[in-house]
Amino acid sequence: KAGVTQTPRYLIKTRGQQVTLSCSPISGHRSVSWYQQTPGQGLQFLFEYFSETQRNKGNFPGRFSGRQFSNSRSEMNVSTLELGDSALYLCASSLHSAGADTQYFGPGTRLTVL
Amino acid sequence: AQSVSQHNHHVILSEAASLELGCNYSYGGTVNLFWYVQYPGQHLQLLLKYFSGDPLVKGIKGFEAEFIKSKFSFNLRKPSVQWSDTAEYFCAVNAGGSYIPTFGRGTSLIVHP
């Protein structure tokens, strides 16, 4: 079974730009979650999508948004980028629930904001 | 809100030494507990998990963790570490049926050969 894939793997943007990251979950998994990983803060939960609906949202500003498609693939968008948005963005999929099931993580997208 | 504390941020050991990484959480009800590991250059992956039953949980690569409800702890242990255990270890807790797992800040483990 193929694992979670994320594209692109690396991105360099400048302040004020916007970016879209993509995640393809493991086949059959309906829950997709996004995390921001930084050395100082560890993994911070951004949001979870299930059946094309945002089920939960972490404590991030509205510049961070996402969506999920009918095939469970998910995208995350960050608008008006700030220097502090530089991080590794991880996507994780699980069968039904990020909190109750094992999460399978992708390799991440490394975003650098200049 | 639930929180997770990993007290050891950096641990350096020699091969064959014993390992114990601390994880404490702040929630008094039912919890699901996880340890994830991130080897250098690899994806974050599940090491072990506890949902219910025997509080001593065995995971991959000889790791185990013990859930002590009275201490709100889920410490990770390994009797004899290897150089290949060098990685970052994350404890995660999901409490009270919440869909949002909370991760600790991680512990970086370096094992010298």
XYZ file of C-alpha atoms in Angstrom:
227
model
C 0.000 0.000 0.000
C 1.450 3.358 -0.963
C 2.162 5.742 1.885
C 1.139 9.343 2.369
C 2.611 11.586 -0.279
C 3.101 15.310 -0.158
C 3.987 17.753 -2.896
C 6.043 19.724 -3.326
C 8.805 18.616 -0.979
C 10.457 22.020 -0.859
C 9.199 25.531 -1.433
C 10.793 28.944 -1.233
C 8.487 31.937 -1.173
C 8.709 35.588 -0.234
C 6.686 37.452 2.310
C 3.203 38.370 1.156
C 2.904 35.518 -1.320
C 0.553 32.616 -0.944
C 1.256 28.901 -1.179
C -0.697 25.697 -1.707
C 0.508 22.356 -0.420
C -0.929 19.026 -1.460
C -1.382 15.728 0.345
C -2.516 12.329 -0.907
C -3.526 10.004 1.935
C -3.216 6.256 2.106
C -5.927 4.600 0.046
C -9.041 4.061 2.156
C -8.118 6.645 4.762
C -10.756 9.311 5.140
C -9.174 11.545 7.744
C -6.406 13.935 6.769
C -4.696 16.198 9.287
C -2.128 18.924 8.848
C 0.604 19.898 11.281
C 3.236 22.599 11.422
C 6.582 21.412 12.760
C 9.194 23.871 13.973
C 12.237 23.329 16.206
C 10.873 25.550 18.958
C 7.224 24.513 18.983
C 7.311 20.870 17.929
C 4.224 19.606 16.097
C 1.254 21.906 16.182
C -2.121 20.807 14.867
C -3.516 22.944 12.074
C -6.744 21.186 11.060
C -8.357 17.868 10.257
C -10.600 17.019 7.350
C -12.982 14.099 7.128
C -15.304 13.427 4.218
C -14.566 16.822 2.672
C -15.492 18.675 5.871
C -13.202 20.421 8.289
C -13.811 18.573 11.511
C -11.339 20.319 13.783
C -9.125 23.366 13.702
C -6.096 24.300 15.726
C -5.111 27.709 16.973
C -3.815 29.256 13.765
C -4.869 32.473 12.025
C -7.345 32.488 9.177
C -4.482 32.814 6.688
C -4.175 29.055 7.048
C -6.932 27.175 5.285
C -7.497 23.826 3.706
C -9.875 21.622 1.871
C -10.451 17.987 1.086
C -11.663 16.492 -2.134
C -13.993 13.571 -2.697
C -11.024 11.218 -3.189
C -9.730 12.285 0.258
C -6.802 14.199 -1.192
C -6.259 17.420 0.687
C -4.720 20.804 0.083
C -3.531 23.407 2.510
C -3.246 27.065 1.630
C -1.357 29.803 3.400
C -2.007 33.347 2.247
C 0.005 36.492 2.906
C 3.056 34.552 3.999
C 5.096 35.754 6.959
C 8.667 34.892 7.911
C 7.355 32.927 10.868
C 5.499 30.561 8.551
C 8.793 28.927 7.636
C 8.411 25.368 8.839
C 7.968 21.749 7.875
C 4.320 21.097 7.093
C 3.265 17.539 7.723
C 0.211 15.772 6.497
C -1.092 12.665 8.229
C -3.855 10.304 7.276
C -5.854 7.880 9.359
C -8.806 5.615 8.793
C -11.411 7.640 10.644
C -9.974 9.967 13.251
C -6.695 11.696 14.002
C -7.314 11.301 17.692
C -8.493 7.714 17.858
C -6.514 5.995 15.113
C -2.861 5.628 14.255
C -1.741 8.466 12.030
C 0.474 7.829 9.040
C 2.648 10.782 8.206
C 3.996 11.999 4.914
C 7.533 13.265 4.351
C 6.454 16.872 4.728
C 6.820 20.029 2.692
C 9.653 22.280 3.787
C 8.489 25.883 3.354
C 10.995 28.695 3.552
C 9.708 32.257 3.555
C 12.246 34.936 2.669
C -7.140 22.253 27.157
C -4.988 19.176 27.227
C -1.225 19.555 27.271
C 1.676 17.164 26.930
C 5.083 17.580 28.541
C 8.233 15.830 27.494
C 10.757 16.800 30.115
C 13.879 15.562 28.381
C 14.570 17.692 25.327
C 17.965 16.215 24.514
C 19.305 12.861 25.640
C 22.736 11.477 24.822
C 23.527 7.857 25.584
C 26.110 5.245 24.763
C 25.101 2.009 23.101
C 23.730 -0.605 25.503
C 22.605 2.023 27.998
C 19.030 1.925 29.209
C 16.572 4.573 28.077
C 13.570 6.175 29.692
C 11.860 9.186 28.143
C 9.244 10.964 30.163
C 5.796 11.987 28.972
C 3.158 13.592 31.170
C -0.229 14.905 30.165
C -2.860 17.030 31.774
C -6.280 15.423 31.498
C -8.146 13.386 34.038
C -10.434 11.346 31.838
C -10.053 8.682 29.189
C -6.982 9.079 27.009
C -5.432 7.537 23.937
C -1.651 7.662 24.121
C 0.961 7.415 21.390
C 4.694 7.506 20.914
C 5.946 8.437 17.476
C 9.529 8.374 16.241
C 11.240 10.341 13.501
C 14.531 8.826 12.333
C 16.910 11.169 10.503
C 15.597 11.793 7.018
C 12.520 9.634 7.501
C 8.811 10.116 8.078
C 7.320 10.331 11.509
C 6.056 6.838 12.348
C 4.202 5.107 15.145
C 6.318 3.392 17.772
C 3.512 2.198 20.023
C 0.089 3.179 21.318
C -2.210 2.627 24.266
C -5.983 2.757 24.096
C -7.068 0.402 26.880
C -6.186 -2.870 28.582
C -2.713 -3.828 29.775
C -0.980 -0.589 30.763
C 2.387 -1.993 29.676
C 2.526 -1.654 25.921
C 5.154 -3.162 23.674
C 6.066 -1.539 20.400
C 8.479 -1.983 17.557
C 12.254 -2.345 17.901
C 12.163 -3.404 21.553
C 10.482 -0.262 22.885
C 7.813 -0.367 25.557
C 5.805 2.205 27.470
C 3.845 2.097 30.678
C 0.638 4.005 31.260
C 0.373 5.091 34.892
C -3.000 6.744 35.272
C -2.363 8.057 38.780
C 0.746 9.878 37.563
C -0.721 10.999 34.215
C 2.350 9.512 32.607
C 3.237 7.378 29.610
C 7.009 6.950 29.745
C 8.916 5.259 26.959
C 11.596 2.694 27.818
C 14.153 0.499 26.158
C 16.551 -1.669 28.168
C 19.480 -1.399 25.775
C 19.700 1.267 23.076
C 21.471 0.958 19.772
C 23.094 3.550 17.544
C 20.163 3.115 15.150
C 17.787 4.430 17.830
C 19.153 7.918 17.246
C 16.011 9.874 16.410
C 13.460 12.355 17.661
C 10.702 10.924 19.826
C 7.262 12.466 20.235
C 4.596 11.651 22.761
C 1.000 12.388 21.720
C -2.229 12.346 23.689
C -5.823 12.391 22.624
C -8.160 13.069 25.493
C -11.835 12.739 26.115
C -12.891 11.761 22.628
C -11.348 14.838 21.105
C -10.337 14.480 17.507
C -7.287 16.621 18.093
C -4.169 14.811 19.259
C -1.743 16.976 21.198
C 1.949 16.354 20.687
C 4.774 17.006 23.067
C 7.699 19.093 21.828
C 9.810 16.018 21.262
C 12.990 14.517 22.681
C 16.093 14.290 20.596
C 17.999 11.097 21.346
C 21.595 10.621 20.239
C 23.192 7.241 20.785
C 26.961 7.050 20.505
C 28.395 3.786 19.162
